[in-house]
mmCIF file of C-alpha atoms in Angstrom:
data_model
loop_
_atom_site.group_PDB
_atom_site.id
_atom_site.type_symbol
_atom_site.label_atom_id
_atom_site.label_comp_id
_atom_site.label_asym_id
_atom_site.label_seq_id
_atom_site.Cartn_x
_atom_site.Cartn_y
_atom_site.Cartn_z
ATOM 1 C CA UNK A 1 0.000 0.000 0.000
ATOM 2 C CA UNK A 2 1.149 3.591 -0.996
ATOM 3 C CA UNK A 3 1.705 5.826 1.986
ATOM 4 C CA UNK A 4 2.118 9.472 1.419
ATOM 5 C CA UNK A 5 2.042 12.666 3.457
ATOM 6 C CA UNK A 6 -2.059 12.202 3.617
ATOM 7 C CA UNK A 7 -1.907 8.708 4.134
ATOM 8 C CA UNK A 8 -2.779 5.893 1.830
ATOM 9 C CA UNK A 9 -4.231 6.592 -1.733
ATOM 10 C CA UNK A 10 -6.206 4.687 -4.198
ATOM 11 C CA UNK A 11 -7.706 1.612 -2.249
ATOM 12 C CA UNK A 12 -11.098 3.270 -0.887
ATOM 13 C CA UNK A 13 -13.261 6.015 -2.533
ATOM 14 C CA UNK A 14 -12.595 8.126 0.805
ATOM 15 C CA UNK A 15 -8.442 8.147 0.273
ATOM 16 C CA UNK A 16 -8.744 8.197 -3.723
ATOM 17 C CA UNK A 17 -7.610 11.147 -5.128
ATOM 18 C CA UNK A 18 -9.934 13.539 -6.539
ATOM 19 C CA UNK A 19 -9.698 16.664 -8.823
ATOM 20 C CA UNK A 20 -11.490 19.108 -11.151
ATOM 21 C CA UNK A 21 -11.856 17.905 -15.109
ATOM 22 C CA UNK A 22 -9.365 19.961 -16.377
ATOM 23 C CA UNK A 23 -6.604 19.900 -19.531
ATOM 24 C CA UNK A 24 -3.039 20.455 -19.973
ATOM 25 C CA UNK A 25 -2.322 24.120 -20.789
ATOM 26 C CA UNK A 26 -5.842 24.862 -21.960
ATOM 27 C CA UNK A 27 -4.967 21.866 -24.841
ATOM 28 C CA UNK A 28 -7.659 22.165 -27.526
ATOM 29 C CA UNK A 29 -9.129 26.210 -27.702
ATOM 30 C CA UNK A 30 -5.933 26.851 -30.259
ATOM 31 C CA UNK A 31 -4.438 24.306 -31.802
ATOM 32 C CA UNK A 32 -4.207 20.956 -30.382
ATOM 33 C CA UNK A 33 -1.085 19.370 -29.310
ATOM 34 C CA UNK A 34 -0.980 15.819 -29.473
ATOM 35 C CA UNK A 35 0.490 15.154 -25.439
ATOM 36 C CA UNK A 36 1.890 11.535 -25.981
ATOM 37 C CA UNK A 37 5.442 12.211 -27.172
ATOM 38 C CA UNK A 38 6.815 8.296 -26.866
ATOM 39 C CA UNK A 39 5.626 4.949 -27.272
ATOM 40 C CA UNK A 40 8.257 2.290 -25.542
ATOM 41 C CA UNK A 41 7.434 -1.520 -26.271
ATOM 42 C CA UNK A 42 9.837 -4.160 -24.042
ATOM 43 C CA UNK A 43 8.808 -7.997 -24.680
ATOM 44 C CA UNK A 44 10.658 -10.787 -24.784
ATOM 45 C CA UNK A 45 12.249 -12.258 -28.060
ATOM 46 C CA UNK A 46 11.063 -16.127 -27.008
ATOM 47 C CA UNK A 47 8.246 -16.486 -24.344
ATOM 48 C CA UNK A 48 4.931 -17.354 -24.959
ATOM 49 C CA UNK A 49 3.482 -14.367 -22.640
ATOM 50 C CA UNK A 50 5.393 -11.964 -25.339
ATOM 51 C CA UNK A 51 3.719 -13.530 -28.450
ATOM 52 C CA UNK A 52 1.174 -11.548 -28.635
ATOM 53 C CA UNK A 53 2.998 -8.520 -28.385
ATOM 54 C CA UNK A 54 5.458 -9.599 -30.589
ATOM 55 C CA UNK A 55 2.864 -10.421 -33.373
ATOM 56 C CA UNK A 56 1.272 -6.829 -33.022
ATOM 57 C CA UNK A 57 5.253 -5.293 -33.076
ATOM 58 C CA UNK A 58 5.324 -7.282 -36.439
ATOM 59 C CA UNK A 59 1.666 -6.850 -37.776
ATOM 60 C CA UNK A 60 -0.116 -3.782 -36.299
ATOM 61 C CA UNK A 61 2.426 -1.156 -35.484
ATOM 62 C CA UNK A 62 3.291 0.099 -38.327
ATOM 63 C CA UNK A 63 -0.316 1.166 -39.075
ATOM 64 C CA UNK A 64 -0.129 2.900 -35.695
ATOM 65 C CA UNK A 65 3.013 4.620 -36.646
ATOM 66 C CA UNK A 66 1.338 6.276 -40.115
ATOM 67 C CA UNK A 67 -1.846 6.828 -38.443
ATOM 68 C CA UNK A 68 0.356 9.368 -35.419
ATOM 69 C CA UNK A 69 3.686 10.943 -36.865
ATOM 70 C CA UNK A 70 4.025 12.762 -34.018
ATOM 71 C CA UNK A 71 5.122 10.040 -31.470
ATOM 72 C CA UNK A 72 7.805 8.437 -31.727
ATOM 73 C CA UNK A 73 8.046 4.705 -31.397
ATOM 74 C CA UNK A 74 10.983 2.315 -29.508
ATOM 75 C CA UNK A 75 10.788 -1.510 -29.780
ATOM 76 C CA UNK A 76 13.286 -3.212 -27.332
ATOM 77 C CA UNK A 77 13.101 -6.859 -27.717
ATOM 78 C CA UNK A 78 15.266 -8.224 -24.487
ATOM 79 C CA UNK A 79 14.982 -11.834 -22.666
ATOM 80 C CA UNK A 80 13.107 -12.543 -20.023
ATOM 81 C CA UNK A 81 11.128 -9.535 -19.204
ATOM 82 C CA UNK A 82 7.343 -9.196 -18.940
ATOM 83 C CA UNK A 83 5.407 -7.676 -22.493
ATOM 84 C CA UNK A 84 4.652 -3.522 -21.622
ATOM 85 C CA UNK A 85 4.645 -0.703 -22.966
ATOM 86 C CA UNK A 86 6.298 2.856 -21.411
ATOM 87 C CA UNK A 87 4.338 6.405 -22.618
ATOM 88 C CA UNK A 88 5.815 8.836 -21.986
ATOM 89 C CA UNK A 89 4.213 12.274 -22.140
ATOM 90 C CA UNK A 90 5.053 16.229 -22.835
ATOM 91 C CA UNK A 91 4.370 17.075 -19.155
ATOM 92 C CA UNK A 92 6.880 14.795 -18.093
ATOM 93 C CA UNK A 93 4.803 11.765 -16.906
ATOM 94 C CA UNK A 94 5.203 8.377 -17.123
ATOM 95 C CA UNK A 95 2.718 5.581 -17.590
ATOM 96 C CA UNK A 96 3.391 1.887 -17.802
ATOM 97 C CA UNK A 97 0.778 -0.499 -19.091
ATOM 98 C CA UNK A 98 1.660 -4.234 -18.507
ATOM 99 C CA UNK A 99 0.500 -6.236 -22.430
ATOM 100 C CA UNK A 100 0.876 -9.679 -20.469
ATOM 101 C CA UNK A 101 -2.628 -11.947 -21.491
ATOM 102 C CA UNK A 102 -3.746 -9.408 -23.886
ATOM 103 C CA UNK A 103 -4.625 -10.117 -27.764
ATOM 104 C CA UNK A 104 -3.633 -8.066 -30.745
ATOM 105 C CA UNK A 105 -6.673 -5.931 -30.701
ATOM 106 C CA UNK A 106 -6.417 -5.154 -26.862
ATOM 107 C CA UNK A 107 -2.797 -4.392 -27.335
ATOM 108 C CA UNK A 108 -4.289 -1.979 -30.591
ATOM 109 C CA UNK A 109 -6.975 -0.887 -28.421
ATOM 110 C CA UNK A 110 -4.340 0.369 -25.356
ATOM 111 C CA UNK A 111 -2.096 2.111 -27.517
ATOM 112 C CA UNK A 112 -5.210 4.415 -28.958
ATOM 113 C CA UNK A 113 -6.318 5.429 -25.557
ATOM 114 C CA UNK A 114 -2.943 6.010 -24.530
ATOM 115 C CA UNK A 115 -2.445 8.549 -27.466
ATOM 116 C CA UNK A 116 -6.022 9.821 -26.552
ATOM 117 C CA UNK A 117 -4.433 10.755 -23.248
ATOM 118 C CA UNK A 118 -3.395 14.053 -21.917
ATOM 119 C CA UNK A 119 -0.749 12.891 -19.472
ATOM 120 C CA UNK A 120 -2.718 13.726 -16.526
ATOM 121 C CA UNK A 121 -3.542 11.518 -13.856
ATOM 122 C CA UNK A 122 -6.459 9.599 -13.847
ATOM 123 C CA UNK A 123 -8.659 10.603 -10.506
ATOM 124 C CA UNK A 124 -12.064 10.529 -9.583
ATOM 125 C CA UNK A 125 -13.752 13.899 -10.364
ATOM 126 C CA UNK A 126 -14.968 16.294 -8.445
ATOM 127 C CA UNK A 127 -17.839 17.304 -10.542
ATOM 128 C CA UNK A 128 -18.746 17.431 -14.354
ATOM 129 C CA UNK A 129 -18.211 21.476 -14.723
ATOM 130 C CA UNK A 130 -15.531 23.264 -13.263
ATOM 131 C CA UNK A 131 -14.286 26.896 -14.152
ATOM 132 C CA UNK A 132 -10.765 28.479 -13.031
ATOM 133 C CA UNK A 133 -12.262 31.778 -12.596
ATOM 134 C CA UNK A 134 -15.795 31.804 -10.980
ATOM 135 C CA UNK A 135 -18.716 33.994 -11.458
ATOM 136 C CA UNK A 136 -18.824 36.836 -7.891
ATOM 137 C CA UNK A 137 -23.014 36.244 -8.665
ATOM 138 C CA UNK A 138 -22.850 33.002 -7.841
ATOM 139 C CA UNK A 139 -24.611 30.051 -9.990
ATOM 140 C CA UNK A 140 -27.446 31.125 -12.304
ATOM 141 C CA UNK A 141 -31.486 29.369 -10.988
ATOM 142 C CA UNK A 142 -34.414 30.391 -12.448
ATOM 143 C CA UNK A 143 -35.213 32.707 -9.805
ATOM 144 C CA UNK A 144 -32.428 34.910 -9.647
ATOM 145 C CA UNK A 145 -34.241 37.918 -11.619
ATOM 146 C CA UNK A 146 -37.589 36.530 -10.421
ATOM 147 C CA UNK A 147 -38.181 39.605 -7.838
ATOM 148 C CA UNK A 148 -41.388 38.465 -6.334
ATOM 149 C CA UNK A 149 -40.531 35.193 -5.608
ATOM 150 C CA UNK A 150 -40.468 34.248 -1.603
ATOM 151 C CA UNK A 151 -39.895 31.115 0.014
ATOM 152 C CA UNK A 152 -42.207 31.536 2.678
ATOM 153 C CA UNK A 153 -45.104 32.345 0.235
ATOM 154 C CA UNK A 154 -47.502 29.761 -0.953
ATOM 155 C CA UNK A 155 -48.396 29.603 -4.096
ATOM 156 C CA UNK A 156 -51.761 29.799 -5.260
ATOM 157 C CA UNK A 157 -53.748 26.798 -7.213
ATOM 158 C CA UNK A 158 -56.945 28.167 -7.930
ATOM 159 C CA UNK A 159 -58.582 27.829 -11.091
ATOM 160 C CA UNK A 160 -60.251 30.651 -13.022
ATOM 161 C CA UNK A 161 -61.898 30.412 -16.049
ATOM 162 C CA UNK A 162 -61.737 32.891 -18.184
ATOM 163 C CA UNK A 163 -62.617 34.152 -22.238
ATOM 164 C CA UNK A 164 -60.566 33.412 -24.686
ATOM 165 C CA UNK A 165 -60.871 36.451 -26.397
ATOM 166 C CA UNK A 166 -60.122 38.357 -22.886
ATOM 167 C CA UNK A 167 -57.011 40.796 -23.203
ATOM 168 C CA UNK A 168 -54.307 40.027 -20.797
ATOM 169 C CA UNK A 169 -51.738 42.177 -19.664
ATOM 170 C CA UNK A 170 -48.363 41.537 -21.811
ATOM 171 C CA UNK A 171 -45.308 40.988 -18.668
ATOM 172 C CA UNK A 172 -43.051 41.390 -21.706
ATOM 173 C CA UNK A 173 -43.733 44.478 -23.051
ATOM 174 C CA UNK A 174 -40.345 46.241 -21.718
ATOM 175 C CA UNK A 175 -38.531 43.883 -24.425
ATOM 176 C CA UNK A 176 -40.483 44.054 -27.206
ATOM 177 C CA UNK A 177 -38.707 46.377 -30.123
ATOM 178 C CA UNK A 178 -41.055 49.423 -30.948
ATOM 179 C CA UNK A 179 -42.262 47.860 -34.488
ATOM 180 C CA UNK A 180 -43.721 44.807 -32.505
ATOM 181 C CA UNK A 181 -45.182 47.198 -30.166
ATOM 182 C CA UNK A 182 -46.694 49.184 -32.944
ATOM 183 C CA UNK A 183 -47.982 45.351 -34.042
ATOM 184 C CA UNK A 184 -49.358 45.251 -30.654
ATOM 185 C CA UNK A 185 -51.429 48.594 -29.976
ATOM 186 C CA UNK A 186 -52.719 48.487 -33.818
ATOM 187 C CA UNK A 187 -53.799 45.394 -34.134
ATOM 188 C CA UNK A 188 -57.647 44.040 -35.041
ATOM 189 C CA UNK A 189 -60.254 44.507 -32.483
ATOM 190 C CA UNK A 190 -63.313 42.832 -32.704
ATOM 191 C CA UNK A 191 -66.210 42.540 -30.379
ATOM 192 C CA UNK A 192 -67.263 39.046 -28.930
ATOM 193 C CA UNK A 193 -70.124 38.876 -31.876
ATOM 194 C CA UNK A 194 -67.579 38.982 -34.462
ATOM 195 C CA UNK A 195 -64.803 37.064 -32.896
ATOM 196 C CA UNK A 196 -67.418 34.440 -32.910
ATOM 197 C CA UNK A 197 -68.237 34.342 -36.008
ATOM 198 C CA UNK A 198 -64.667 34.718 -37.201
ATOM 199 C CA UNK A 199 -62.163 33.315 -35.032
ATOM 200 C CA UNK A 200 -59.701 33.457 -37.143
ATOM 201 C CA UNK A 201 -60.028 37.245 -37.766
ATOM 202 C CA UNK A 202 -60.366 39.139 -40.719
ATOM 203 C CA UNK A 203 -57.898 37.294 -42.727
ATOM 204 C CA UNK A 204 -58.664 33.964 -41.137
ATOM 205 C CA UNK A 205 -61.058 32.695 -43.960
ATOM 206 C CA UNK A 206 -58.195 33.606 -46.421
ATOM 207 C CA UNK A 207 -55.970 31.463 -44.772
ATOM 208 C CA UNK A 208 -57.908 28.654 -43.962
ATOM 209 C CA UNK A 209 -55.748 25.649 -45.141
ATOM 210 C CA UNK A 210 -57.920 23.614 -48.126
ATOM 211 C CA UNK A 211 -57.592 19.978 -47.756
#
């Protein structure tokens, strides 16, 4: 078990480390800069436990070598020594992923996610959005700008029934553009014998859709 200067980390959700999602230098609002730099591949020229690794050296590399020009690539065949791989990254770290039981396509399927990487750390996140310089308003809810709302008052349920032809008082009218309030003030008025008779308005039986 690791012990650090907070204890031990990585065994319990309690003592697992934990961060904000983040990226590496702000990695993707320019350009983006591929972060894996090296790709180190160590099997063994004769064990079974290296075939595998061995076949994908011989079969499947190459591929991943046109595919990403920008890292570079180091096969050391040695004896006795365990199938891995070493990335190594532009921010200096270090990861080691152990090929031992693993097909071709796993191997082909851990050397994309280690390019996908940015080098970071893998840790259990603190929560989906984060932002290095926060809003002094605090977080937006639908009743920030929502004046009359109270938490001690109860709303009322009631139903009224009203006409459909009623006017109601526009809430809105402070943001409508003076045009649309022209719209507004000008529009057709009919009494409640002619809006029966015409629902639709004046132009309504013009626009009746024919089926």
């Amino acid at each position: 078990m690791a012990a650090g200067k907070f204890g031990s980390k990585g065994y319990t959700s309690a003592s697992r480390g934990s961060d904000f999602l983040r990226s590496v230098l702000q990695n993707g609002s320019g350009r983006y800069v591929q972060q894996l730099q090296r790709l180190t591949f160590r099997f063994c020229q004769k064990s079974q436990e290296s075939k595998q690794t061995r076949d994908y050296v011989e079969n499947g590399l190459t591929d991943f070598a046109n595919r990403n020009p920008g890292v570079v690539l180091y096969v050391t065949p040695e004896s006795d020594v365990d199938p891995k791989i070493c990335a190594e990254y532009l921010n200096g770290r270090t990861e080691i992923v152990t090929l031992n039981k693993l097909t071709e396509d796993e191997i082909s399927k851990k050397c994309e996610d280690l390019k996908d990487r940015s080098g970071l750390e893998i840790m259990r996140r603190r929560k989906n959005i984060h932002t290095d310089v926060p809003s002094i308003q605090g977080e937006w809810t639908p009743f920030t700008n929502f004046k009359k709302y109270d938490v001690k008052y109860k709303p009322n349920f009631a139903v009224e029934t009203k006409h459909s032809w009623d006017s109601f008082p526009a809430p809105w009218t402070g943001l409508y553009r003076r045009n649309e309030l022209y719209k507004l003030e000008n529009r057709q008025k009919l009494n409640y014998t002619e809006k029966s008779q015409e629902p639709l308005g004046k132009w309504g039986p013009i626009l009746r859709p024919k089926y």
